[in-house]
């Protein structure tokens, strides 16, 4: 097999891999997740931390640090990252609960009752006889 054929085979295989639905779904999820991370970071830094800052007299945990000799341990950044994680985990949890609830309601909905079966030829004949007898005797 020549190098050109190997390249074409590799390209075709890669194209088939990319065209799969779940790969595209994953790519969309990664992009949306990246955008959502920016929202969660802003929520933490711009809304939650100022409120927390009222109680701890510091507007940002990023400034919290311990200096030991020449080493600086910035534990505030870690606290900030933990808060971001908790916010994102909470939002994902709420989304999953909402989606599961939607699926449960959809599954729990009773199926539509089946249409009544078509009367058999015998039943049709009996119905005709009954109707003729009613018409012949003057009953309604």
C-alpha positions as a Python dict, from the first residue, in 0.01 Angstrom:
ca = {
    (1, 'X'): (0, 0, 0),
    (2, 'X'): (145, 334, -102),
    (3, 'X'): (172, 635, 126),
    (4, 'X'): (-92, 815, -81),
    (5, 'X'): (-342, 529, -34),
    (6, 'X'): (-269, 519, 340),
    (7, 'X'): (-335, 892, 362),
    (8, 'X'): (-665, 858, 173),
    (9, 'X'): (-768, 567, 395),
    (10, 'X'): (-676, 759, 708),
    (11, 'X'): (-864, 1068, 587),
    (12, 'X'): (-1173, 864, 501),
    (13, 'X'): (-1163, 689, 838),
    (14, 'X'): (-1122, 1022, 1017),
    (15, 'X'): (-1412, 1173, 821),
    (16, 'X'): (-1632, 877, 918),
    (17, 'X'): (-1529, 916, 1283),
    (18, 'X'): (-1607, 1289, 1287),
    (19, 'X'): (-1940, 1241, 1109),
    (20, 'X'): (-2074, 1021, 1390),
    (21, 'X'): (-2348, 1196, 1585),
    (22, 'X'): (-2205, 1136, 1931),
    (23, 'X'): (-1871, 1298, 1839),
    (24, 'X'): (-2050, 1608, 1715),
    (25, 'X'): (-2267, 1614, 2029),
    (26, 'X'): (-1955, 1592, 2242),
    (27, 'X'): (-1792, 1878, 2050),
    (28, 'X'): (-2099, 2096, 2101),
    (29, 'X'): (-2099, 2003, 2471),
    (30, 'X'): (-1735, 2103, 2509),
    (31, 'X'): (-1794, 2439, 2339),
    (32, 'X'): (-2106, 2514, 2542),
    (33, 'X'): (-1928, 2397, 2858),
    (34, 'X'): (-1643, 2639, 2792),
    (35, 'X'): (-1888, 2925, 2748),
    (36, 'X'): (-2074, 2820, 3061),
    (37, 'X'): (-1748, 2817, 3259),
    (38, 'X'): (-1706, 3186, 3181),
    (39, 'X'): (-2056, 3251, 3316),
    (40, 'X'): (-1989, 3050, 3633),
    (41, 'X'): (-1657, 3229, 3686),
    (42, 'X'): (-1828, 3566, 3651),
    (43, 'X'): (-2109, 3462, 3886),
    (44, 'X'): (-1854, 3361, 4147),
    (45, 'X'): (-1620, 3658, 4107),
    (46, 'X'): (-1872, 3935, 4044),
    (47, 'X'): (-2177, 3835, 4248),
    (48, 'X'): (-2107, 3569, 4510),
    (49, 'X'): (-1763, 3683, 4624),
    (50, 'X'): (-1867, 4045, 4695),
    (51, 'X'): (-2152, 3910, 4911),
    (52, 'X'): (-1912, 3674, 5090),
    (53, 'X'): (-1669, 3965, 5118),
    (54, 'X'): (-1916, 4150, 5337),
    (55, 'X'): (-1883, 3876, 5598),
    (56, 'X'): (-1510, 3808, 5571),
    (57, 'X'): (-1405, 4169, 5500),
    (58, 'X'): (-1232, 4065, 5180),
    (59, 'X'): (-1372, 4102, 4830),
    (60, 'X'): (-1180, 3817, 4672),
    (61, 'X'): (-1037, 3494, 4803),
    (62, 'X'): (-763, 3522, 4541),
    (63, 'X'): (-577, 3759, 4775),
    (64, 'X'): (-570, 3508, 5062),
    (65, 'X'): (-225, 3361, 5104),
    (66, 'X'): (23, 3232, 5357),
    (67, 'X'): (390, 3318, 5329),
    (68, 'X'): (628, 3063, 5473),
    (69, 'X'): (984, 3174, 5423),
    (70, 'X'): (1016, 3244, 5052),
    (71, 'X'): (723, 3018, 4959),
    (72, 'X'): (380, 3171, 4909),
    (73, 'X'): (75, 2945, 4940),
    (74, 'X'): (-218, 3115, 4767),
    (75, 'X'): (-497, 2910, 4917),
    (76, 'X'): (-749, 3175, 4817),
    (77, 'X'): (-722, 3070, 4452),
    (78, 'X'): (-805, 2716, 4558),
    (79, 'X'): (-1112, 2833, 4753),
    (80, 'X'): (-1222, 3034, 4447),
    (81, 'X'): (-1180, 2725, 4224),
    (82, 'X'): (-1380, 2511, 4470),
    (83, 'X'): (-1663, 2768, 4466),
    (84, 'X'): (-1662, 2769, 4084),
    (85, 'X'): (-1678, 2390, 4083),
    (86, 'X'): (-1965, 2382, 4333),
    (87, 'X'): (-2163, 2634, 4130),
    (88, 'X'): (-2111, 2440, 3808),
    (89, 'X'): (-2192, 2110, 3980),
    (90, 'X'): (-2512, 2260, 4123),
    (91, 'X'): (-2624, 2389, 3784),
    (92, 'X'): (-2548, 2058, 3611),
    (93, 'X'): (-2732, 1872, 3890),
    (94, 'X'): (-3038, 2095, 3846),
    (95, 'X'): (-3031, 2046, 3468),
    (96, 'X'): (-3007, 1668, 3502),
    (97, 'X'): (-3294, 1665, 3755),
    (98, 'X'): (-3508, 1874, 3522),
    (99, 'X'): (-3433, 1651, 3223),
    (100, 'X'): (-3499, 1334, 3425),
    (101, 'X'): (-3827, 1479, 3552),
    (102, 'X'): (-3929, 1560, 3196),
    (103, 'X'): (-3847, 1205, 3083),
    (104, 'X'): (-4037, 1054, 3379),
    (105, 'X'): (-4347, 1259, 3297),
    (106, 'X'): (-4321, 1157, 2935),
    (107, 'X'): (-4288, 787, 3028),
    (108, 'X'): (-4561, 803, 3294),
    (109, 'X'): (-4821, 945, 3055),
    (110, 'X'): (-5074, 670, 2993),
    (111, 'X'): (-5076, 542, 2637),
    (112, 'X'): (-5374, 635, 2426),
    (113, 'X'): (-5646, 372, 2444),
    (114, 'X'): (-5645, 147, 2139),
    (115, 'X'): (-5911, 207, 1878),
    (116, 'X'): (-6207, -27, 1911),
    (117, 'X'): (-6167, -329, 1684),
    (118, 'X'): (-6352, -339, 1355),
    (119, 'X'): (-6675, -539, 1396),
    (120, 'X'): (-6658, -887, 1248),
    (121, 'X'): (-6868, -976, 945),
    (122, 'X'): (-7098, -1174, 1176),
    (123, 'X'): (-7155, -868, 1397),
    (124, 'X'): (-7219, -650, 1092),
    (125, 'X'): (-7475, -900, 962),
    (126, 'X'): (-7652, -917, 1299),
    (127, 'X'): (-7661, -537, 1317),
    (128, 'X'): (-7820, -522, 970),
    (129, 'X'): (-8080, -784, 1069),
    (130, 'X'): (-8163, -590, 1386),
    (131, 'X'): (-8199, -266, 1191),
    (132, 'X'): (-8426, -436, 933),
    (133, 'X'): (-8642, -589, 1207),
    (134, 'X'): (-8678, -249, 1377),
    (135, 'X'): (-8769, -86, 1047),
    (136, 'X'): (-9017, -363, 960),
    (137, 'X'): (-9205, -352, 1293),
    (138, 'X'): (-9212, 26, 1322),
    (139, 'X'): (-8996, 37, 1639),
    (140, 'X'): (-8746, 315, 1691),
}
